[in-house]
XYZ file of C-alpha atoms in Angstrom:
120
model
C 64.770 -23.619 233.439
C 67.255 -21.259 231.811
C 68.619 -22.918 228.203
C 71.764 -24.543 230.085
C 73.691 -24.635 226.818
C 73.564 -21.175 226.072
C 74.448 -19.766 229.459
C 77.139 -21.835 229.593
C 78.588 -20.497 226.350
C 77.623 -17.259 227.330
C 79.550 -17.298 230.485
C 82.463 -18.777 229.049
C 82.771 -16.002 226.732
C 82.370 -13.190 229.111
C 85.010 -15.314 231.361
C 87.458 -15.305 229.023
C 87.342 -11.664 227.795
C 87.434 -10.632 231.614
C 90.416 -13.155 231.666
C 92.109 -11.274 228.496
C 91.606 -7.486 230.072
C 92.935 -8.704 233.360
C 96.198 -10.108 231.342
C 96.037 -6.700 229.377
C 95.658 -4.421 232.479
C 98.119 -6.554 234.606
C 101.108 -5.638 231.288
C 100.335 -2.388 231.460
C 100.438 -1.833 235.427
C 103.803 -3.949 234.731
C 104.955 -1.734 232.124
C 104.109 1.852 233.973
C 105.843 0.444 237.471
C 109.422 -0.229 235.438
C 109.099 2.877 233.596
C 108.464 4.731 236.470
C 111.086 3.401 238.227
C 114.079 4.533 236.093
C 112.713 7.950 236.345
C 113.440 10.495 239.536
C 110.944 10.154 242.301
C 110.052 13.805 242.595
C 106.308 14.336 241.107
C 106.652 17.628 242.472
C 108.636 18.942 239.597
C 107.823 16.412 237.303
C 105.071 17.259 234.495
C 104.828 13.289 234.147
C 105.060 11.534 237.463
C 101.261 12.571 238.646
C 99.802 11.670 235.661
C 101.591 8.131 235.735
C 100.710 7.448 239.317
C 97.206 8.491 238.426
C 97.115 6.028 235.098
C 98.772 3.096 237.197
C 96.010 4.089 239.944
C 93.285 4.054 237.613
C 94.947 0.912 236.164
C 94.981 -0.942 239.551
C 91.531 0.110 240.608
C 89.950 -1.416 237.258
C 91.691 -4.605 237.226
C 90.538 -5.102 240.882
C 86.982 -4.745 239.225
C 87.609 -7.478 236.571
C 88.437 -9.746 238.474
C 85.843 -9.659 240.711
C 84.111 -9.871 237.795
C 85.405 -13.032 236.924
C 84.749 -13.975 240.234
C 81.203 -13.907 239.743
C 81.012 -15.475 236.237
C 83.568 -18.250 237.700
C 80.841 -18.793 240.098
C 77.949 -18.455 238.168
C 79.571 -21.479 236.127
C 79.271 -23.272 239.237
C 75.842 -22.687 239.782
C 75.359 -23.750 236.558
C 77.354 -27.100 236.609
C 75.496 -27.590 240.074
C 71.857 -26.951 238.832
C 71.149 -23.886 240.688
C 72.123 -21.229 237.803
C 69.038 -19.105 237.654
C 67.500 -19.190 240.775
C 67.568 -15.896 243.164
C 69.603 -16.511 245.889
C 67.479 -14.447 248.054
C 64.253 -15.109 247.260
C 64.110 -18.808 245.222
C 62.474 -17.586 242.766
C 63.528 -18.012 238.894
C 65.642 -15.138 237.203
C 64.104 -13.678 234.398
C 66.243 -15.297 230.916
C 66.175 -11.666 229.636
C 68.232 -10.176 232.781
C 70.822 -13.359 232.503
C 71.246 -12.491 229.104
C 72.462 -9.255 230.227
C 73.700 -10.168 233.341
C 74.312 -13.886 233.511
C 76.451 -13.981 236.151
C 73.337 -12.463 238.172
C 72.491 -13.968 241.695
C 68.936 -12.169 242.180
C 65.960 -11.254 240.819
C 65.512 -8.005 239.703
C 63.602 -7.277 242.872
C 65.315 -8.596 245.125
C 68.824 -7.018 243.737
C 67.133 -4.049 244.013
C 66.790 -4.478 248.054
C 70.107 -5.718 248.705
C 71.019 -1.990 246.721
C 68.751 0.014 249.531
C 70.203 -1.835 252.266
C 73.324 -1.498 251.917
């Protein structure tokens, strides 16, 4: 059985830092949209306007990835609070403590992540 108290710390933390870079990248997305939209629309002639839709693009794309992120740690907390935190979801088997410890919001084995990879 993983060590309960440390995952759950461990989760916590890596919730709330994905919770402070979502915050961060929502201001900035914020903050690029109202500049950009005092400025003329033509990114044709304007040095700046690609490389602002790119940033807020870039911007957008990454902040979709954090929170899915959190996603997966908020539900990893679940498993945890339910008694199933640790246990591959495809094969029932325990996960390794070293691979939560790098990935603790983890759903499979290392094996068995590894197949869901090829088949998709």
């Amino acid at each position: 059985m993983p060590n309960d108290e440390l995952f759950h710390e461990l989760l916590e933390v890596r919730a709330d830092h994905a919770r402070g870079q979502i915050a961060r990248l929502s201001d900035e997305i914020r903050e690029v949209t109202l500049a950009h939209r005092d400025t003329p629309a033509d990114d044709e002639h304007d040095p700046e306007g690609s490389t602002v839709t790119l940033e807020r693009e870039r911007d957008v794309a990454l902040l979709a990835s954090v929170e899915s992120q959190l996603t997966e740690l908020q539900d990893a907390q679940e498993r945890l609070a339910r008694g199933i935190y640790g246990i591959c979801e495809r094969c029932g088997q325990r996960i390794p403590p070293e691979r939560l410890e790098v990935r603790p919001e983890a759903r499979y084995c290392v094996a068995c992540a590894g197949i869901r990879a090829r088949e998709r």
